[in-house]
mmCIF file of C-alpha atoms in Angstrom:
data_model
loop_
_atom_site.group_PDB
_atom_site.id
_atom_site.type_symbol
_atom_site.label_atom_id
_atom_site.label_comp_id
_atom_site.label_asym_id
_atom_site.label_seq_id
_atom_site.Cartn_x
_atom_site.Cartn_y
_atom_site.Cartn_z
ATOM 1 C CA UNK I 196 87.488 107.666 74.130
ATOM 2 C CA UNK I 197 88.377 103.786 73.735
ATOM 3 C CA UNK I 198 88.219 102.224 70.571
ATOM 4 C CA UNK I 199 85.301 100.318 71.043
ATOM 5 C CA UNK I 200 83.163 104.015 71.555
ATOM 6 C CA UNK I 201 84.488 105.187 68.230
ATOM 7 C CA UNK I 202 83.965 102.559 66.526
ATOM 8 C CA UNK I 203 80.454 101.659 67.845
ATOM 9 C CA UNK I 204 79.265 105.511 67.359
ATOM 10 C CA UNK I 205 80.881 105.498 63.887
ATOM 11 C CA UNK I 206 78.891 102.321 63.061
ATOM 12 C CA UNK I 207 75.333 104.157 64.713
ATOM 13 C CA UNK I 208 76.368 107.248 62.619
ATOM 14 C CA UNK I 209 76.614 105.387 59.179
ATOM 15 C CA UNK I 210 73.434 103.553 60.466
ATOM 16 C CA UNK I 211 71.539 106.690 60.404
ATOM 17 C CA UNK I 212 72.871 107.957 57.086
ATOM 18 C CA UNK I 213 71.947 105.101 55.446
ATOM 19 C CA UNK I 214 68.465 105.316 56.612
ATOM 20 C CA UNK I 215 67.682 108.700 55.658
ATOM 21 C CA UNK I 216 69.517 107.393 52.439
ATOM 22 C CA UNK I 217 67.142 104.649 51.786
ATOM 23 C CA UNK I 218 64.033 106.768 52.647
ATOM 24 C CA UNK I 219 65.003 108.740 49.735
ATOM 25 C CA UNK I 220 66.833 107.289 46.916
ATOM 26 C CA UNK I 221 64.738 105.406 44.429
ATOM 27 C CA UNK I 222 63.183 105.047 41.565
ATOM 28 C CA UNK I 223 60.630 107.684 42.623
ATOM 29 C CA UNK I 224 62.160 110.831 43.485
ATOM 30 C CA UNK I 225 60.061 111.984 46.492
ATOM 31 C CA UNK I 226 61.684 115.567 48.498
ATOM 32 C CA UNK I 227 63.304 114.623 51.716
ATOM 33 C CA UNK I 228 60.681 117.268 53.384
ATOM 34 C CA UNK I 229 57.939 114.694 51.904
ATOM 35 C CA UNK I 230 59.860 111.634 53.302
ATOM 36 C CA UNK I 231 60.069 112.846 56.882
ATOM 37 C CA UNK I 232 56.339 114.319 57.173
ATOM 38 C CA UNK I 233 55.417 110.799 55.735
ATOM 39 C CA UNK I 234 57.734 109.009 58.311
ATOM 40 C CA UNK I 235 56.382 110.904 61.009
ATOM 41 C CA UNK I 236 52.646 110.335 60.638
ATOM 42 C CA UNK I 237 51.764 113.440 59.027
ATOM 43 C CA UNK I 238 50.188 111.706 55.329
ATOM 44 C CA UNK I 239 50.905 113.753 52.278
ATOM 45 C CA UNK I 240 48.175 114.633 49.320
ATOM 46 C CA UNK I 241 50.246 112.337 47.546
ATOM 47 C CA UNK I 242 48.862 108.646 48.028
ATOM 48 C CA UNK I 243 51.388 107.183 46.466
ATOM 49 C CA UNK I 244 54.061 108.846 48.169
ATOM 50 C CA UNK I 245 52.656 107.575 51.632
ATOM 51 C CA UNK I 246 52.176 104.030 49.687
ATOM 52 C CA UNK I 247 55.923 103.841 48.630
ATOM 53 C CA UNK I 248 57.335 105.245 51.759
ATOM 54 C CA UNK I 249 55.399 103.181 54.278
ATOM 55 C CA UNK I 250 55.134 100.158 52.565
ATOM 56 C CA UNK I 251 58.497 99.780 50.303
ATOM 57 C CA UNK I 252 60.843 102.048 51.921
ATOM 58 C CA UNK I 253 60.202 101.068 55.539
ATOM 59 C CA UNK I 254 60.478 97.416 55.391
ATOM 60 C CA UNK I 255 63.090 97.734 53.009
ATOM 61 C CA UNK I 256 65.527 99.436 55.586
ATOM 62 C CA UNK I 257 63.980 97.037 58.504
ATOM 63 C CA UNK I 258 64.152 94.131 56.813
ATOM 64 C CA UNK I 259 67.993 95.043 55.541
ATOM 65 C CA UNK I 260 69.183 95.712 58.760
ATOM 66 C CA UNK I 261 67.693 92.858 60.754
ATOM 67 C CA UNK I 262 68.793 90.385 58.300
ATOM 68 C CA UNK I 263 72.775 91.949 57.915
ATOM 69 C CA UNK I 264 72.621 91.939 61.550
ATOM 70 C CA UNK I 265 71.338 88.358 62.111
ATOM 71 C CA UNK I 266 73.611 86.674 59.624
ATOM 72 C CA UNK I 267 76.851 88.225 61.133
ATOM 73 C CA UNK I 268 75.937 87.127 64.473
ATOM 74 C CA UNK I 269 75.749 83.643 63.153
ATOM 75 C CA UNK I 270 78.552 83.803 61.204
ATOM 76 C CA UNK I 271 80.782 85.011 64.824
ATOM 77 C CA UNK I 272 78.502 82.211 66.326
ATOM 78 C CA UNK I 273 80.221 79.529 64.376
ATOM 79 C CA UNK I 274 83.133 80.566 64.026
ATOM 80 C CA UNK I 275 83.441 80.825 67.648
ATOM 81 C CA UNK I 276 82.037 77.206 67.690
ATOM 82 C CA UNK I 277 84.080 75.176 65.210
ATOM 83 C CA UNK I 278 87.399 77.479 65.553
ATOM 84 C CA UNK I 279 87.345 78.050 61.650
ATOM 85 C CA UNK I 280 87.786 81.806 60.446
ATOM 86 C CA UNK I 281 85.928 80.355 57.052
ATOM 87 C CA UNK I 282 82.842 79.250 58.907
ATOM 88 C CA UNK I 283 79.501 81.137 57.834
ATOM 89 C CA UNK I 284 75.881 80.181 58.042
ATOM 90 C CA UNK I 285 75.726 78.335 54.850
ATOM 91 C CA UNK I 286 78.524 76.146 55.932
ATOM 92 C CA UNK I 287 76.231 73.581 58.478
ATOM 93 C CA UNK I 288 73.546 73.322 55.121
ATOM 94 C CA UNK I 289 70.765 74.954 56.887
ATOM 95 C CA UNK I 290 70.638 77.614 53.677
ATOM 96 C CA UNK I 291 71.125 75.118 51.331
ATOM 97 C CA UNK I 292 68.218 72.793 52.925
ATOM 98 C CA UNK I 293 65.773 75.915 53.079
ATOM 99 C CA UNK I 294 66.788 76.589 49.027
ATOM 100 C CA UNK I 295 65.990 72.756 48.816
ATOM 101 C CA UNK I 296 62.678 73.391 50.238
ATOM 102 C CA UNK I 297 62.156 76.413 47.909
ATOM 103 C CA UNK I 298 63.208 74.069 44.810
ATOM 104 C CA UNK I 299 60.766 71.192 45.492
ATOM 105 C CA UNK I 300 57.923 74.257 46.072
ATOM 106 C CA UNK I 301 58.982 76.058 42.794
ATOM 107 C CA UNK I 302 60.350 73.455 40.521
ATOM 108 C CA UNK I 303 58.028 70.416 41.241
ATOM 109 C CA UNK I 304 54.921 72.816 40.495
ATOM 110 C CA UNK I 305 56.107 73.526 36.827
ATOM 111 C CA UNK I 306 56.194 77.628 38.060
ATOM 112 C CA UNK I 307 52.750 77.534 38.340
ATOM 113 C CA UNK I 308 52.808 79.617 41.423
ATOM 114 C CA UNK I 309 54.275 82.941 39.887
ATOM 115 C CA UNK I 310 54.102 85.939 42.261
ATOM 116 C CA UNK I 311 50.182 84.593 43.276
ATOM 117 C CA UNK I 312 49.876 85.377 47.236
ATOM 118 C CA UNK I 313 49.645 81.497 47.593
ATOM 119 C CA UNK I 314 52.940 80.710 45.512
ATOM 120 C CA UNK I 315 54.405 83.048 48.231
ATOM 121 C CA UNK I 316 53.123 81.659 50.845
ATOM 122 C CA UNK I 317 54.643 77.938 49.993
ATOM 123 C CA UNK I 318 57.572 79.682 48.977
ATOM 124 C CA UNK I 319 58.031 80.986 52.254
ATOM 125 C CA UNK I 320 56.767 77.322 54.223
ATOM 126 C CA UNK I 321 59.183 75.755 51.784
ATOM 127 C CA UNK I 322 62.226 77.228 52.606
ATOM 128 C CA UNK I 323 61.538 77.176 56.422
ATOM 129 C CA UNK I 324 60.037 73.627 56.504
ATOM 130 C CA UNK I 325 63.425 72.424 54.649
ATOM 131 C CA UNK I 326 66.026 74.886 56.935
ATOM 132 C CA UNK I 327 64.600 73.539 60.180
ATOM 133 C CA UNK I 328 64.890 69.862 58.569
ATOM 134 C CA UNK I 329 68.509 70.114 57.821
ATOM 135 C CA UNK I 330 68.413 71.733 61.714
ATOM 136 C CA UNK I 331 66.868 69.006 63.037
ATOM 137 C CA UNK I 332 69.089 66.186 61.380
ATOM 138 C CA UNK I 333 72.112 68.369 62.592
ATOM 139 C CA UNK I 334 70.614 68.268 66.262
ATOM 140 C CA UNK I 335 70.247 64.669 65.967
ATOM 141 C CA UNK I 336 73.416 63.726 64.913
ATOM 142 C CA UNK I 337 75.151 66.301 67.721
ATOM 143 C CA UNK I 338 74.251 63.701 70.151
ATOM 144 C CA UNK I 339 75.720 61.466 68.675
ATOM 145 C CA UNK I 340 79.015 62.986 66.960
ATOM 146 C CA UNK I 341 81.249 64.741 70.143
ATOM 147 C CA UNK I 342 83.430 66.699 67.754
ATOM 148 C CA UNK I 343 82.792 69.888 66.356
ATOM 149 C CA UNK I 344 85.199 69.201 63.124
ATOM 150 C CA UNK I 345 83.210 66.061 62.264
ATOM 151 C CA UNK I 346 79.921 68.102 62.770
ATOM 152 C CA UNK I 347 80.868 70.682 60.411
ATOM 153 C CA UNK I 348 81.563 68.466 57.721
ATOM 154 C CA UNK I 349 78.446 66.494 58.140
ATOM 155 C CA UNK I 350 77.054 69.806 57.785
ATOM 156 C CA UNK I 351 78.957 70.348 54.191
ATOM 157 C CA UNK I 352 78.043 66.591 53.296
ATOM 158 C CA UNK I 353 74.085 67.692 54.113
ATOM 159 C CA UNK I 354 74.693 70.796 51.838
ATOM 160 C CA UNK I 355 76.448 68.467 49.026
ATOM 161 C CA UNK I 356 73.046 65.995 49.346
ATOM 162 C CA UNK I 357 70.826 68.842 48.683
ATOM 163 C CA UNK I 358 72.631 70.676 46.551
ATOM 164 C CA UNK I 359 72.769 67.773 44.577
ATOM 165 C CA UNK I 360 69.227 67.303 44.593
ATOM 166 C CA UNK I 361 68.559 70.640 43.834
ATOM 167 C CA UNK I 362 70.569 70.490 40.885
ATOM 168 C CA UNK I 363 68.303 67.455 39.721
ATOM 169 C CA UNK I 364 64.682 68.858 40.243
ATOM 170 C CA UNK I 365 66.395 71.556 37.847
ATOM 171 C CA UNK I 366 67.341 69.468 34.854
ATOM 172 C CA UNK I 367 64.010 68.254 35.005
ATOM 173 C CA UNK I 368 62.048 71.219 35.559
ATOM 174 C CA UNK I 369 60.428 73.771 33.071
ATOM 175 C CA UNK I 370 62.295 76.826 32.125
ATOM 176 C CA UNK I 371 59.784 79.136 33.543
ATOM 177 C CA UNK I 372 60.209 77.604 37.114
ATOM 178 C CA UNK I 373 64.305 77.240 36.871
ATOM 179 C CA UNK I 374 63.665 81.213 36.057
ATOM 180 C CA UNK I 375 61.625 81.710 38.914
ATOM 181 C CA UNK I 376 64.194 79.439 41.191
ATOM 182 C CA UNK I 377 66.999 81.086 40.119
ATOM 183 C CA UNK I 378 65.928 84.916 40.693
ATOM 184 C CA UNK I 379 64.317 84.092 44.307
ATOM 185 C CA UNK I 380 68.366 82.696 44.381
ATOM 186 C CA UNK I 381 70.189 86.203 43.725
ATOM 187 C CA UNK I 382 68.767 87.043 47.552
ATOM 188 C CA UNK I 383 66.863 90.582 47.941
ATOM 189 C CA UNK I 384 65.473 92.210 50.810
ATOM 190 C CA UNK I 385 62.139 93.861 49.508
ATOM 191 C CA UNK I 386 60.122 90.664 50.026
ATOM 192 C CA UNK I 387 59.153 91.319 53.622
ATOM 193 C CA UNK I 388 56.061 93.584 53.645
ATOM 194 C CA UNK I 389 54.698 95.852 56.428
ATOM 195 C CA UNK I 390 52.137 93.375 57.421
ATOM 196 C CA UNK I 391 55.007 90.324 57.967
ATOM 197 C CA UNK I 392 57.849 92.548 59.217
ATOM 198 C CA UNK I 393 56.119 92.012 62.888
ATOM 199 C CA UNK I 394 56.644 88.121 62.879
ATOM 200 C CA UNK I 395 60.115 88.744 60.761
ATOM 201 C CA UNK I 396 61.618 91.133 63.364
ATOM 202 C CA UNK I 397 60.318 89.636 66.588
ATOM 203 C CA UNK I 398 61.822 86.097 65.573
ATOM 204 C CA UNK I 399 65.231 87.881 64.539
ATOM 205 C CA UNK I 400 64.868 90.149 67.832
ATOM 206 C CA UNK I 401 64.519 86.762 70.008
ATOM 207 C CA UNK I 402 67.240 84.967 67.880
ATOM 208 C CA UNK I 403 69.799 88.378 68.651
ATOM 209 C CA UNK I 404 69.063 88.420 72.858
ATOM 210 C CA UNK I 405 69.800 84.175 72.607
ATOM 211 C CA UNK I 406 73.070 85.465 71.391
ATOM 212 C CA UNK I 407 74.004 88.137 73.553
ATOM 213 C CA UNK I 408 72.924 85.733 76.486
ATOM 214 C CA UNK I 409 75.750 83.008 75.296
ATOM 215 C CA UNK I 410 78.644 85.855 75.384
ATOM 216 C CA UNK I 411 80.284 84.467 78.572
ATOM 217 C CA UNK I 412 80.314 80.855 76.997
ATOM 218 C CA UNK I 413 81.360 81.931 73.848
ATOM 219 C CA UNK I 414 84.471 83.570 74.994
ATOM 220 C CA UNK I 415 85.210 80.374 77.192
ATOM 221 C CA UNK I 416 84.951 78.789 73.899
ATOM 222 C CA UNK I 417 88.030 80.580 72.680
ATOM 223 C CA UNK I 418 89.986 79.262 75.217
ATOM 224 C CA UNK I 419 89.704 75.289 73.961
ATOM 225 C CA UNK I 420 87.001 72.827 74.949
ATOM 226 C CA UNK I 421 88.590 71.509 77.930
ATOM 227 C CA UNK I 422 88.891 75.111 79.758
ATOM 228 C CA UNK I 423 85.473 75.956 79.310
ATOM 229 C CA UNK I 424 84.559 72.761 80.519
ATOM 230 C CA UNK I 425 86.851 73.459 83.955
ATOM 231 C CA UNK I 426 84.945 76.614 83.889
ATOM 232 C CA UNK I 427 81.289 75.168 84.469
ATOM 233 C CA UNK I 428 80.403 75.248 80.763
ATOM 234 C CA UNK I 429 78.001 72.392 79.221
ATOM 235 C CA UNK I 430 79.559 71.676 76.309
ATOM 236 C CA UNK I 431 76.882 69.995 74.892
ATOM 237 C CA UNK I 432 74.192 72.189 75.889
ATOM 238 C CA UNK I 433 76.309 75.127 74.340
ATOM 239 C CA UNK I 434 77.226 73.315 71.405
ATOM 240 C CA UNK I 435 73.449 72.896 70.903
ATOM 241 C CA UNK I 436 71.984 76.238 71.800
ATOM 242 C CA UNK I 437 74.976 77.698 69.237
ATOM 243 C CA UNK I 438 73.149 75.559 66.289
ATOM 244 C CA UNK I 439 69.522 76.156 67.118
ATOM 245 C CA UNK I 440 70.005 79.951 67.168
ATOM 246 C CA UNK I 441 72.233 80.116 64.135
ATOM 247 C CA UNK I 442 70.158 77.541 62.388
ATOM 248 C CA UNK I 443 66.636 79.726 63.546
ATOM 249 C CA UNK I 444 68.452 83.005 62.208
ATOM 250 C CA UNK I 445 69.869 81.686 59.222
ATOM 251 C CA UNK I 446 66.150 80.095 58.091
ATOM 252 C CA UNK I 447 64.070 82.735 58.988
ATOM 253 C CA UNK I 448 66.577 84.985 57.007
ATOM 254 C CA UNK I 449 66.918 82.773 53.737
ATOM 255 C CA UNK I 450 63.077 81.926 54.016
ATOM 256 C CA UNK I 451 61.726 85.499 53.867
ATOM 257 C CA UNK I 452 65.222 87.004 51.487
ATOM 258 C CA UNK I 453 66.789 83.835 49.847
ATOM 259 C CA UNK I 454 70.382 82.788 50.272
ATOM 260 C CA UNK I 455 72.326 85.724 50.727
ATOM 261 C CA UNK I 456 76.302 84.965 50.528
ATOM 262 C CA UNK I 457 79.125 86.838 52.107
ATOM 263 C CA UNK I 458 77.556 89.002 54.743
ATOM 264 C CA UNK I 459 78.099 86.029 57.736
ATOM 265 C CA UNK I 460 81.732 85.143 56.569
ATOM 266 C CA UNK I 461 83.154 88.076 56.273
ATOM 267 C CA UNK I 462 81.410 90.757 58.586
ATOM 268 C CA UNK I 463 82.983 88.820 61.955
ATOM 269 C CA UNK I 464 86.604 89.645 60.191
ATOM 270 C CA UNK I 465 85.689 92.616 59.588
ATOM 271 C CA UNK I 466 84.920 93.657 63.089
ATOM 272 C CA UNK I 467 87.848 92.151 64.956
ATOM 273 C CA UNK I 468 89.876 94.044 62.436
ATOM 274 C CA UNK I 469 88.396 97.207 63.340
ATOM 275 C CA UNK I 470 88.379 96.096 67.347
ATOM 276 C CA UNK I 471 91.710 93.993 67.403
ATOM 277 C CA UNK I 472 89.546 91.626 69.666
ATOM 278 C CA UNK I 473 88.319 88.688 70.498
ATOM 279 C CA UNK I 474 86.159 89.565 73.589
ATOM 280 C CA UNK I 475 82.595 88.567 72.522
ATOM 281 C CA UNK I 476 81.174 91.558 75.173
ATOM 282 C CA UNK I 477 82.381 93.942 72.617
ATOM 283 C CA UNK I 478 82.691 91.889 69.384
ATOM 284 C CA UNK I 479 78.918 90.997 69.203
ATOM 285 C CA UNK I 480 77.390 94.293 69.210
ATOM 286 C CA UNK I 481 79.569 95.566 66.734
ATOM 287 C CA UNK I 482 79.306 92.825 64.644
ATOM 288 C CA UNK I 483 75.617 93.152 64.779
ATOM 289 C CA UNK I 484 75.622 96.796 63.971
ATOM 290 C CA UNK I 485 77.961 95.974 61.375
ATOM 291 C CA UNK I 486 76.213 93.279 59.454
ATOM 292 C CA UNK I 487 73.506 95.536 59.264
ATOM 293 C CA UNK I 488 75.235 98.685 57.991
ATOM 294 C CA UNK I 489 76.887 96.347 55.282
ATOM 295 C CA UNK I 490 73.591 94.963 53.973
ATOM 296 C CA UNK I 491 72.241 98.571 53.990
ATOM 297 C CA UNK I 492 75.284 99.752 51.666
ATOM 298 C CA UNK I 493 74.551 96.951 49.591
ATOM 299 C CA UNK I 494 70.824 97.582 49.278
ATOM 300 C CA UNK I 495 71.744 101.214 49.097
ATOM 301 C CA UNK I 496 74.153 100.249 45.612
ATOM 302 C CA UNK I 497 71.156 97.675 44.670
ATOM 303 C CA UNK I 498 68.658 100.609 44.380
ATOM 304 C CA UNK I 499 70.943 103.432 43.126
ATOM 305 C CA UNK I 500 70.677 102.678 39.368
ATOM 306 C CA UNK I 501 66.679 103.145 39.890
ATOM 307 C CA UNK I 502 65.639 103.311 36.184
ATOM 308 C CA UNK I 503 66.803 99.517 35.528
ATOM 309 C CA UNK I 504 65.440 97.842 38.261
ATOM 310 C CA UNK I 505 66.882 96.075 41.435
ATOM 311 C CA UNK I 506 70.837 94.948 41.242
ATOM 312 C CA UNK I 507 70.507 91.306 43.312
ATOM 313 C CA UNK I 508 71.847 91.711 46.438
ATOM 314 C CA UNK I 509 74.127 88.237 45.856
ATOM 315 C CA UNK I 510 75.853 89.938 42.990
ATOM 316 C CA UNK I 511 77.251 93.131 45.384
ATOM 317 C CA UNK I 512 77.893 90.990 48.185
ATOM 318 C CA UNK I 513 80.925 88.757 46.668
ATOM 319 C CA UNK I 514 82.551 92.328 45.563
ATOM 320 C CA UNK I 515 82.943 93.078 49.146
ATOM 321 C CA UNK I 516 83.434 89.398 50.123
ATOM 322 C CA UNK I 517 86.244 87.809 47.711
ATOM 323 C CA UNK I 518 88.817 90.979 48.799
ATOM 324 C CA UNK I 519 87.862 89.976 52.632
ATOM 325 C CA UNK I 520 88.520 86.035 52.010
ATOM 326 C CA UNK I 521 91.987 86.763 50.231
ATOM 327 C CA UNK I 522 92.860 89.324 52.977
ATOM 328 C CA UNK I 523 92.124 86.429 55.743
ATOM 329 C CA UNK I 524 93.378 83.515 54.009
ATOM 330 C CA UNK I 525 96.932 85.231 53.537
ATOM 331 C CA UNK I 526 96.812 86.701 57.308
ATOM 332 C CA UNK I 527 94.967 84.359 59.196
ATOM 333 C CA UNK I 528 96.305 83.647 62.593
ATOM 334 C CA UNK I 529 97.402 87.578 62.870
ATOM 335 C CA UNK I 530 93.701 88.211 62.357
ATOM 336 C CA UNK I 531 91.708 85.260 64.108
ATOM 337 C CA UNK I 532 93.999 85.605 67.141
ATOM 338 C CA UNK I 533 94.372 89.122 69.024
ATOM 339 C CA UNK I 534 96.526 89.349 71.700
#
């Protein structure tokens, strides 16, 4: 068996453990025989069972998996794209613009919003309206800028901008909105609910076949801009279908779970570790399955200690991260570069 079979049956096997793991564990202690009669469509006496089962527990493991998976998949995306190991989806500013677009919704109203069904709502327009802003401005000047190095850091200096303007609207705002700004910050993954996982997974779902269609081009990529231009490749086109599906994934995903940090950076390493390669054919579905299993385990150690709440997702994900980032700053061509 090759190592790509192991590795991608390992990955569906901890996929399915983790399920069953999240059906069960939390801070309602329903039997596992409850959990899979519920699951199944056979309704228990209990209403609140079916209640937390169907419309926590499901979503939760949905919406966990489809956003790990989408934000490794951009994270290989631009790496691939700007040749940097360190590249991730916050990197181009599309995250920070959609947190900029949460900030003017939640800071300029004074936290009048709360949890209301409308607050949500412009919460959610908010962060997309400013993530496909930031994508738009980085479209525009790709027409104009022809190197990927100077595109990335106009993507850092759009990040700096809003960052800095975030950091404004919150010296001036109240301390009940900065509260409410800073927790929709720590990222979670219990915000999509059964009725708006449809629209959630079917944009993510359309996002992940884009990629898988730009495999070829993407491993032409590795070869330098000049042989993949010999080889038929539109570098422009390319360059510009990379950053509409990476920006698409990355806004839908901070829109509906806020910034989450780590899981796009280091979940590409990760998987060419585990590979030793750089063939997109087989580094793209394992990186998918990956990112998902990872931001499973981390919802998995957010939900364990059930009596005190939620642990934010962005304060696991940096325990994984940092020992990742040291591992591939100190080895970094061994790792980027398989023969």
């Amino acid at each position: 068996m090759t190592r790509f079979r192991i590795v991608l049956f390992t990955l569906l096997a901890a996929f399915v453990a983790l399920c069953f793991s999240l059906l069960v564990v939390g801070s309602v202690d329903i039997p596992l025989k409850n959990v899979l009669s519920i699951v199944s469509g056979e309704m228990s006496s209990n209403e609140a069972w079916n209640f937390i089962v169907l419309e926590s527990r499901v979503p939760l493991i949905a919406t966990s998996a489809l956003a790990g998976a989408a934000l490794a998949v951009c994270g290989l995306l631009l790496q691939t794209l700007f040749g940097n190991p360190l590249a991730d989806p916050s990197i181009l500013g599309v995250s920070t613009g959609s947190s900029l677009g949460v900030a003017i919704v939640m800071l300029l109203s004074g936290g009048s919003f709360g949890f209301a069904a409308y607050g949500y709502f412009a919460t959610l327009s908010g962060a997309l309206v400013g993530a496909l802003a930031v994508m738009a401005l980085l479209l525009a000047f790709s027409s104009v800028v022809k190197s990927s190095t100077m595109l990335l850091i106009i993507g850092v200096l759009i990040s700096y901008l809003a960052s800095s303007a975030i950091s404004l609207m919150n010296f001036f705002a109240t301390q009940e909105s900065v509260h409410s700004y800073v927790i929709w910050g720590m990222g979670n993954f219990t915000s999509v609910t059964l009725n708006q996982l449809p629209v959630f997974s079917t944009v993510i779902a359309i996002g992940l076949v884009c990629a898988v269609l730009m495999i070829k081009p993407l491993n032409a990529l590795l070869l330098g801009d000049r042989y993949a231009a010999n080889l038929g490749v539109n570098l422009k086109l390319m360059r510009n279908g990379l950053l509409i599906v990476a920006g698409l994934l990355t806004a839908v995903v901070t829109a509906f779970c806020g910034p989450i940090s780590f899981v796009g950076l280091v979940v590409p390493h990760i998987s060419r570790l585990i590979l030793r390669t750089t063939d997109h054919s087989r580094l793209l579905p394992v990186t998918m399955l990956s990112g998902a299993v990872l931001a499973m385990v981390c919802m998995l150690v957010s939900v364990l200690p059930s009596n005190n709440g939620l642990i934010p997702v962005n304060a696991i994900t940096p325990v994984i991260g940092v020992p990742v980032i040291i591992y591939i700053i100190l080895n970094r061509r061994r790792i980027f570069y398989f023969n």
